[in-house]
Amino acid sequence: MSLLTISGSPSLNSRSGRLLDHAAARLRKLGHVTERLPVRELPAEALLHARFDHPQIVEASAQVARATGVVIATPVYKAAYSGLLKSFLDLLPQDGLKGKVVLPLATGGSKAHLLALDYALRPVLAALGARYVLASVYATDAEIGSDSDGGVLLSPELDLRLEEGIAHLDETLARLQVPFFGAASDEGAGRFVRGNAPLQLARA
Ligand SMILES: Cc1cc2nc3c(=O)[nH]c(=O)nc-3n(C[C@H](O)[C@H](O)[C@H](O)COP(=O)(O)O)c2cc1C
């Protein structure tokens, strides 16, 4: 199953972006294929002027359409998610997240805006048709550091929360695969494949 990571920070050396890349690496270890979509690399003029037909916006929308699961990371800006992320979400079709599983991640300067994803981003994801918006993972800046090689270091508490979020995403995606094969055709029904490991499922 293909997973898309969407980074909504305007910063080049972004904390939420590093948390997202770290989550993607863990998901690949579980056998998922991941694609990246850093919104800051899309043309600013296309985002600001809502150019739905710009080739890079069309391609970015297609990346979203191809994904079964989406991990979205954003910094908290002014008690909400970033305007950059909103400028992209506004360019998706109304049902742009239809049937998808979404795991939101956020980083903020303090815990004061811990609920920003729930009151600000979650309703938008639901309006775009997301099938499941999983419990979000929130990190403060103090919980994310770097090692001497520039790799990301997480506090033990954040590491655990992220692990739980990833496990939840992985399990939810695995559950979604069962009816997909059964409904599409008899070929492959009762069986699904994640990564290189074919698994046998009992028929109901
Ligand atoms: C314009 C701006 C507004 C911010 N507003 C908040 C805020 O309301 N609450 C908060 O906890 N942190 C706030 N922060 C801090 C960032 O959320 C935090 O440093 C975050 O980790 C940055 O993520 P990034 O490196 O991925 O951009 C703000 C930072 C900036 C630059």
Coordinates of C-alpha atoms and ligand atoms in Angstrom, one line a residue:
M1 CA 0.0 0.0 0.0
S2 CA 1.3 3.4 -0.9
L3 CA 1.7 6.0 1.8
L4 CA 2.2 9.7 1.2
T5 CA 3.9 12.0 3.7
I6 CA 2.9 15.7 3.4
S7 CA 5.1 18.2 5.1
G8 CA 3.3 21.6 5.8
S9 CA 6.2 23.6 7.2
P10 CA 7.7 26.5 5.3
S11 CA 11.1 26.0 7.0
L12 CA 13.9 24.2 5.3
N13 CA 15.3 22.6 8.4
S14 CA 11.9 21.8 9.8
R15 CA 11.3 19.9 13.1
S16 CA 7.9 18.6 12.0
G17 CA 9.5 17.6 8.7
R18 CA 12.2 15.7 10.5
L19 CA 9.6 14.0 12.7
L20 CA 7.7 13.1 9.5
D21 CA 10.8 11.7 7.7
H22 CA 11.6 9.6 10.8
A23 CA 8.0 8.2 10.8
A24 CA 8.3 7.4 7.1
A25 CA 11.5 5.5 7.7
R26 CA 9.8 3.4 10.4
L27 CA 6.8 2.8 8.0
R28 CA 9.2 1.6 5.3
K29 CA 10.7 -0.9 7.8
L30 CA 7.2 -2.3 8.2
G31 CA 7.1 -2.9 4.4
H32 CA 5.2 0.2 3.3
V33 CA 6.1 2.2 0.2
T34 CA 6.3 5.9 0.9
E35 CA 6.3 9.0 -1.3
R36 CA 7.1 12.6 -0.1
L37 CA 5.2 15.8 -0.7
P38 CA 6.9 18.8 0.9
V39 CA 4.4 21.6 0.2
R40 CA 7.2 24.2 0.5
E41 CA 8.6 22.8 -2.8
L42 CA 5.4 23.6 -4.7
P43 CA 5.4 26.9 -6.6
A44 CA 4.3 29.7 -4.2
E45 CA 2.5 31.6 -6.9
A46 CA 0.3 28.5 -7.7
L47 CA -0.5 28.1 -4.1
L48 CA -1.3 31.8 -3.4
H49 CA -3.4 32.2 -6.6
A50 CA -5.1 28.9 -6.3
R51 CA -3.8 27.6 -9.7
F52 CA -5.6 24.2 -9.6
D53 CA -4.3 23.6 -13.2
H54 CA -0.6 24.2 -12.5
P55 CA 1.3 21.1 -13.5
Q56 CA 3.0 20.7 -10.2
I57 CA -0.3 21.1 -8.3
V58 CA -1.9 18.6 -10.6
E59 CA 1.0 16.1 -9.9
A60 CA 0.8 16.8 -6.2
S61 CA -3.0 16.1 -6.2
A62 CA -2.3 12.9 -8.1
Q63 CA 0.2 11.9 -5.4
V64 CA -2.6 12.3 -2.8
A65 CA -5.0 10.4 -5.0
R66 CA -2.6 7.4 -5.4
A67 CA -2.0 7.1 -1.6
T68 CA -4.0 4.8 0.6
G69 CA -2.6 6.3 3.8
V70 CA -1.4 9.9 4.4
V71 CA 0.8 11.2 7.2
I72 CA 0.5 15.0 7.5
A73 CA 3.0 17.0 9.5
T74 CA 2.6 20.6 10.4
P75 CA 4.1 23.2 12.8
V76 CA 1.7 24.9 15.1
Y77 CA 1.3 28.5 13.9
K78 CA -0.8 30.9 15.9
A79 CA -2.7 28.1 17.6
A80 CA -3.5 26.3 14.4
Y81 CA -1.8 24.4 11.6
S82 CA 0.3 26.2 9.0
G83 CA -1.2 28.5 6.4
L84 CA 1.1 26.8 3.9
L85 CA -0.6 23.5 4.5
K86 CA -4.0 25.1 4.2
S87 CA -3.1 26.7 0.9
F88 CA -2.4 23.2 -0.5
L89 CA -5.4 21.4 1.1
D90 CA -7.6 24.1 -0.5
L91 CA -6.4 23.0 -3.9
L92 CA -7.5 19.4 -3.4
P93 CA -10.9 18.2 -4.8
Q94 CA -13.7 18.3 -2.2
D95 CA -13.4 14.5 -1.8
G96 CA -9.6 14.6 -2.1
L97 CA -9.0 12.3 0.9
K98 CA -11.9 10.0 0.3
G99 CA -11.4 6.5 1.7
K100 CA -7.9 7.3 3.1
V101 CA -6.4 6.8 6.5
V102 CA -4.7 9.9 7.8
L103 CA -2.2 10.2 10.7
P104 CA -1.6 13.9 11.7
L105 CA 1.7 14.9 13.3
A106 CA 2.5 18.4 14.7
T107 CA 5.3 20.2 16.5
G108 CA 4.9 23.3 18.6
G109 CA 6.9 25.5 20.9
S110 CA 5.0 24.4 24.0
K111 CA 2.2 22.1 25.0
A112 CA -0.2 25.0 25.2
H113 CA -1.6 24.2 21.7
L114 CA -1.6 20.4 22.0
L115 CA -5.2 20.3 20.8
A116 CA -4.6 22.5 17.7
L117 CA -4.8 19.5 15.4
D118 CA -8.0 18.3 16.9
Y119 CA -9.9 21.5 16.7
A120 CA -8.3 23.0 13.6
L121 CA -7.0 20.3 11.2
R122 CA -9.3 17.3 12.0
P123 CA -12.5 19.0 10.7
V124 CA -10.8 19.9 7.4
L125 CA -9.5 16.3 6.9
A126 CA -13.0 15.0 7.6
A127 CA -14.5 17.5 5.1
L128 CA -12.1 16.2 2.5
G129 CA -13.6 12.7 3.0
A130 CA -10.9 11.0 5.1
R131 CA -12.2 7.6 6.1
Y132 CA -10.2 7.5 9.4
V133 CA -8.3 10.4 11.0
L134 CA -6.2 8.6 13.6
A135 CA -5.2 10.1 17.0
S136 CA -2.6 12.7 16.3
V137 CA 1.0 12.8 17.6
Y138 CA 2.1 16.1 19.1
A139 CA 5.6 17.0 20.0
T140 CA 7.2 20.1 21.6
D141 CA 10.4 21.5 20.2
A142 CA 12.3 20.3 23.3
E143 CA 11.4 16.7 22.5
I144 CA 13.1 16.7 19.1
G145 CA 16.9 16.9 18.8
S146 CA 19.8 15.9 16.6
D147 CA 22.6 13.4 17.0
S148 CA 26.2 14.2 15.9
D149 CA 25.4 12.8 12.4
G150 CA 22.5 15.1 12.0
G151 CA 20.0 12.3 12.6
V152 CA 16.8 13.0 14.5
L153 CA 16.7 12.2 18.3
L154 CA 13.3 11.9 20.0
S155 CA 12.6 12.0 23.7
P156 CA 11.6 8.5 25.0
E157 CA 8.0 9.7 25.6
L158 CA 7.7 11.1 22.0
D159 CA 9.3 8.0 20.6
L160 CA 6.6 5.9 22.3
R161 CA 3.7 8.1 21.1
L162 CA 5.1 8.0 17.6
E163 CA 5.4 4.3 17.7
E164 CA 1.8 4.0 18.8
G165 CA 0.6 6.3 16.0
I166 CA 2.6 4.3 13.4
A167 CA 1.3 0.9 14.8
H168 CA -2.3 2.3 14.6
L169 CA -1.8 3.4 11.0
D170 CA -0.2 0.1 10.1
E171 CA -3.1 -1.9 11.7
T172 CA -5.8 0.3 10.1
L173 CA -4.3 -0.1 6.6
A174 CA -4.0 -3.9 7.1
R175 CA -7.7 -4.1 8.0
L176 CA -8.7 -2.0 5.0
Q177 CA -6.9 -4.5 2.6
V178 CA -9.2 -7.4 3.4
P179 CA -12.5 -6.2 1.8
F180 CA -10.5 -4.6 -1.0
F181 CA -9.3 -7.9 -2.4
G182 CA -12.5 -9.8 -1.6
A183 CA -14.7 -7.2 -3.3
A184 CA -12.6 -6.6 -6.4
S185 CA -12.4 -10.2 -7.6
D186 CA -12.1 -13.8 -6.4
E187 CA -8.5 -13.8 -7.5
G188 CA -6.4 -13.1 -4.4
A189 CA -9.4 -13.1 -2.1
G190 CA -8.6 -14.1 1.5
R191 CA -5.0 -13.2 1.0
F192 CA -3.1 -9.9 1.2
V193 CA 0.4 -8.9 0.7
R194 CA 2.3 -6.2 2.7
G195 CA 5.8 -5.5 1.4
N196 CA 7.4 -8.7 0.4
A197 CA 5.6 -10.9 2.9
P198 CA 2.4 -12.7 1.7
L199 CA 0.1 -13.3 4.5
Q200 CA -2.8 -15.8 4.6
L201 CA -6.1 -14.7 6.0
A202 CA -9.0 -16.9 7.0
R203 CA -12.2 -16.3 5.0
A204 CA -15.1 -15.2 7.1
Ligands
LIG1 C1 4.9 32.3 12.9 C2 5.1 31.2 14.0 C3 4.0 31.0 14.9 C4 4.1 30.1 15.9 N1 3.0 29.9 16.7 C5 3.0 28.9 17.7 C6 1.9 28.7 18.5 O1 0.8 29.3 18.4 N2 2.0 27.7 19.4 C7 3.1 27.0 19.6 O2 3.2 26.1 20.5 N3 4.2 27.2 18.8 C8 4.2 28.2 17.9 N4 5.3 28.4 17.1 C9 6.5 27.5 17.2 C10 6.5 26.4 16.2 O3 5.3 25.7 16.1 C11 7.5 25.3 16.5 O4 8.8 25.9 16.7 C12 7.6 24.2 15.5 O5 8.3 23.1 16.0 C13 8.1 24.7 14.2 O6 8.0 23.6 13.3 P1 8.9 23.5 11.9 O7 10.3 23.6 12.3 O8 8.5 22.2 11.3 O9 8.4 24.7 11.1 C14 5.3 29.3 16.1 C15 6.3 29.6 15.2 C16 6.3 30.5 14.2 C17 7.4 30.7 13.3

